Amino acid sequence: SAVAEAGARGRLLLWPRVVLFGDSITELSFQENGWGASLAERLVRKCDVVNRGLSGYNTRWAKLILPRLITNSASAESTVAVTIFFGANDSALKDLNPKQHVPVDEYAANLKSMIQYLKSVDITEDRIILITPPPLHESAWEKECLAKGDKLNRCNATTGEYAQACVQVARDCGTDVLDLWTLMQKNQDFSSYLSDGLHLSAKGNSFLAAQLWSHMEKKLSALPSLCPYWRDVDHTNPEASLL
């Protein structure tokens, strides 16, 4: 068939990919006006933006899953950027949320081990962006907890210690870092960035999208657009343009 013939002559078109790896704040990022969707929109025809957000996960679990998501051989596409965005669950208070809590030293060690793993499959540190957890708005999150019959199980000062540890890991390992915890609190009232005290609101999503793009733009905006612009296709001989 003509299609098979075209396939035989043309090389498989592979889109480079950006992998978003994180917890629920990443999993939800493809919702309407989400930060992941916004990134995908900016990179359309240049990159596939792949959502690997796992709601409720901490770095202890993430470290085990990462080698099953990104391997040397699984995708011939080059991975041009990876975001690692954990800490909102790790920083849960041990006494009140032992299932998700990970001590801050182990959190830092887990982030380092994920960076080492990515480097072992040829994703260099300049392609890795760590994102700190956002600040926690305690009164709003407490309402969510109480509605489930729980006590307030996180606190902003503790989340800040994890954010600091994340920034330090990035310094030690030479990766990029987006310190969301600090940036969102520069404007004193950060509550409008959060929908429930923990997860991002529409405003928080657009804030993160803008901050992340300023980190990624220099890496990714130079990537070529895949497939010729339609006006540049030779309509009398499309094979010459497209294969």
Coordinates of C-alpha atoms in Angstrom, one line a residue, residues 2-229:
A2 CA 1.0 3.6 -0.5
V3 CA 1.1 4.1 3.3
A4 CA 3.5 1.1 3.8
E5 CA 5.6 2.4 1.0
A6 CA 5.8 5.9 2.6
G7 CA 6.7 4.3 5.9
A8 CA 9.5 2.3 4.4
R9 CA 11.0 5.4 2.7
G10 CA 10.5 7.9 5.5
R11 CA 12.2 7.6 8.8
L12 CA 10.0 7.2 11.9
L13 CA 9.3 10.7 13.2
L14 CA 10.3 10.9 16.9
W15 CA 9.3 13.7 19.1
P16 CA 11.7 14.5 21.9
R17 CA 10.0 14.3 25.3
V18 CA 9.8 16.2 28.5
V19 CA 8.8 14.0 31.5
L20 CA 7.0 15.5 34.5
F21 CA 7.6 13.3 37.5
G22 CA 5.9 14.1 40.8
D23 CA 3.0 13.6 43.1
S24 CA -0.7 14.8 42.8
I25 CA 0.4 18.4 42.0
T26 CA 2.0 16.9 38.8
E27 CA -0.8 14.4 38.2
L28 CA -3.4 17.2 38.2
S29 CA -1.2 19.4 36.0
F30 CA -3.0 18.4 32.8
Q31 CA -6.3 19.7 34.0
E32 CA -7.8 22.8 32.3
N33 CA -5.2 25.6 32.7
G34 CA -2.9 23.3 34.5
W35 CA 0.9 24.0 34.5
G36 CA 1.7 20.8 32.6
A37 CA -1.0 21.5 30.0
S38 CA 0.4 25.0 29.6
L39 CA 3.9 23.6 29.0
A40 CA 2.6 21.0 26.5
E41 CA 0.8 23.9 24.6
R42 CA 4.1 25.9 24.4
L43 CA 6.0 22.9 23.1
V44 CA 3.4 21.6 20.7
R45 CA 5.2 20.2 17.5
K46 CA 8.5 20.3 19.4
C47 CA 8.2 17.9 22.3
D48 CA 5.8 15.4 23.9
V49 CA 5.1 16.4 27.5
V50 CA 4.5 13.2 29.4
N51 CA 2.7 13.3 32.7
R52 CA 4.1 10.9 35.2
G53 CA 2.4 12.4 38.3
L54 CA 1.5 9.8 41.0
S55 CA -1.0 11.2 43.5
G56 CA 0.0 10.7 47.2
Y57 CA 3.5 9.4 46.4
N58 CA 6.6 10.4 48.3
T59 CA 10.3 10.1 47.3
R60 CA 10.7 6.7 49.0
W61 CA 8.2 5.3 46.5
A62 CA 9.2 7.5 43.6
K63 CA 12.7 6.3 43.7
L64 CA 11.5 2.7 43.2
I65 CA 9.2 3.6 40.3
L66 CA 11.5 5.9 38.3
P67 CA 13.6 3.1 36.7
R68 CA 10.3 1.6 35.5
L69 CA 9.3 4.9 33.8
I70 CA 12.5 6.0 32.2
T71 CA 15.1 3.5 30.9
N72 CA 17.9 3.5 28.4
S73 CA 16.0 1.6 25.8
A74 CA 12.3 2.0 26.4
S75 CA 12.1 5.2 24.3
A76 CA 14.3 6.0 21.4
E77 CA 13.1 9.6 21.7
S78 CA 15.6 11.7 23.5
T79 CA 14.4 13.0 26.9
V80 CA 15.2 16.7 26.8
A81 CA 14.0 17.6 30.3
V82 CA 12.7 15.9 33.5
T83 CA 11.1 17.7 36.4
I84 CA 11.2 16.0 39.8
F85 CA 8.5 17.6 42.0
F86 CA 8.1 15.9 45.4
G87 CA 8.0 16.9 49.0
A88 CA 4.4 17.8 49.7
N89 CA 3.8 14.3 51.0
D90 CA 7.3 13.6 52.4
S91 CA 6.9 16.6 54.6
A92 CA 3.6 15.3 56.2
L93 CA 4.0 15.1 60.0
K94 CA 5.2 11.7 61.1
D95 CA 2.9 11.3 64.1
L96 CA -0.2 12.3 62.1
N97 CA 0.6 10.8 58.7
P98 CA 3.2 8.1 59.1
K99 CA 2.3 6.5 55.8
Q100 CA 3.4 9.4 53.6
H101 CA 6.0 10.9 55.9
V102 CA 9.7 10.6 54.9
P103 CA 12.4 12.1 57.2
V104 CA 14.1 15.2 55.6
D105 CA 17.5 13.5 55.3
E106 CA 16.1 10.5 53.6
Y107 CA 14.1 12.9 51.3
A108 CA 17.3 14.6 50.2
A109 CA 19.1 11.2 49.8
N110 CA 16.2 10.0 47.6
L111 CA 16.3 13.0 45.4
K112 CA 20.1 12.5 45.0
S113 CA 19.5 8.9 44.1
M114 CA 16.9 9.8 41.4
I115 CA 19.4 12.3 39.9
Q116 CA 22.1 9.6 39.9
Y117 CA 19.8 7.1 38.2
L118 CA 18.8 9.6 35.5
K119 CA 22.5 10.3 34.9
S120 CA 23.1 6.6 34.6
V121 CA 20.7 6.5 31.6
D122 CA 22.3 9.5 30.0
I123 CA 20.0 12.2 31.2
T124 CA 22.5 14.8 32.3
E125 CA 22.1 17.2 35.3
D126 CA 21.5 20.1 33.0
R127 CA 18.3 18.5 31.8
I128 CA 16.9 17.9 35.3
I129 CA 14.8 20.5 37.2
L130 CA 13.9 19.9 40.8
I131 CA 10.8 21.7 42.1
T132 CA 10.3 22.3 45.8
P133 CA 6.9 21.7 47.4
P134 CA 4.8 24.9 47.4
P135 CA 4.0 26.5 50.7
L136 CA 1.2 25.1 52.8
H137 CA -1.7 27.3 53.8
E138 CA -2.5 25.7 57.2
S139 CA -6.0 27.0 58.0
A140 CA -7.3 25.9 54.5
W141 CA -5.6 22.5 54.7
E142 CA -6.9 22.0 58.2
K143 CA -10.5 22.4 56.9
E144 CA -9.8 19.6 54.4
C145 CA -8.3 17.4 57.1
L146 CA -11.2 18.0 59.6
A147 CA -13.7 17.2 56.8
K148 CA -12.1 13.7 56.7
G149 CA -12.1 13.4 60.4
D150 CA -8.3 14.0 60.6
K151 CA -6.2 16.5 62.4
L152 CA -4.0 19.0 60.5
N153 CA -1.2 16.7 59.3
R154 CA 1.2 19.1 57.7
C155 CA 2.7 22.5 58.6
N156 CA 4.3 25.2 56.5
A157 CA 7.5 25.6 58.5
T158 CA 8.2 21.8 58.1
T159 CA 7.4 22.0 54.3
G160 CA 10.0 24.8 54.2
E161 CA 12.7 22.5 55.6
Y162 CA 12.0 20.1 52.8
A163 CA 12.1 22.9 50.3
Q164 CA 15.5 24.0 51.6
A165 CA 16.8 20.4 51.4
C166 CA 15.6 20.2 47.8
V167 CA 17.4 23.5 46.9
Q168 CA 20.6 22.1 48.6
V169 CA 20.4 18.8 46.6
A170 CA 20.2 20.8 43.4
R171 CA 23.3 22.8 44.4
D172 CA 25.2 19.7 45.4
C173 CA 24.2 17.8 42.2
G174 CA 24.4 20.7 39.7
T175 CA 20.8 20.5 38.6
D176 CA 18.4 23.4 38.1
V177 CA 15.9 24.1 40.9
L178 CA 12.6 26.0 41.1
D179 CA 12.1 27.1 44.7
L180 CA 8.3 27.3 44.6
W181 CA 8.1 27.5 48.4
T182 CA 10.1 30.7 48.6
L183 CA 8.8 32.3 45.4
M184 CA 5.2 31.9 46.3
Q185 CA 5.7 33.6 49.7
K186 CA 7.5 36.6 48.3
N187 CA 4.0 38.0 47.9
Q188 CA 3.0 37.8 51.5
D189 CA -0.5 36.3 51.0
F190 CA 0.1 33.1 49.0
S191 CA -3.3 31.5 49.8
S192 CA -4.7 32.4 46.4
Y193 CA -2.0 30.2 44.8
L194 CA -3.6 27.1 46.5
S195 CA -7.0 25.6 45.9
D196 CA -7.3 23.7 49.3
G197 CA -4.2 24.9 51.1
L198 CA -2.0 22.1 49.5
H199 CA -2.8 21.8 45.8
L200 CA -2.5 24.6 43.2
S201 CA -5.4 26.9 42.2
A202 CA -5.7 28.2 38.7
K203 CA -3.5 31.2 39.8
G204 CA -0.9 28.8 41.3
N205 CA -0.8 26.8 38.1
S206 CA -0.2 29.8 36.0
F207 CA 2.4 31.1 38.4
L208 CA 4.3 27.7 38.3
A209 CA 3.9 27.5 34.5
A210 CA 5.5 31.0 34.0
Q211 CA 8.3 30.2 36.5
L212 CA 9.0 26.8 34.9
W213 CA 9.0 28.2 31.4
S214 CA 11.7 30.8 32.4
H215 CA 13.9 27.8 33.4
M216 CA 13.1 25.7 30.3
E217 CA 12.8 28.3 27.6
K218 CA 16.6 28.5 27.0
K219 CA 16.8 24.7 26.9
L220 CA 13.8 24.0 24.7
S221 CA 12.7 27.0 22.6
A222 CA 15.5 26.4 20.1
L223 CA 14.2 22.9 19.3
P224 CA 12.9 22.8 15.7
S225 CA 9.3 22.5 14.8
L226 CA 8.6 19.0 13.6
C227 CA 7.3 18.5 10.0
P228 CA 7.4 21.4 7.6
Y229 CA 5.0 24.3 7.9

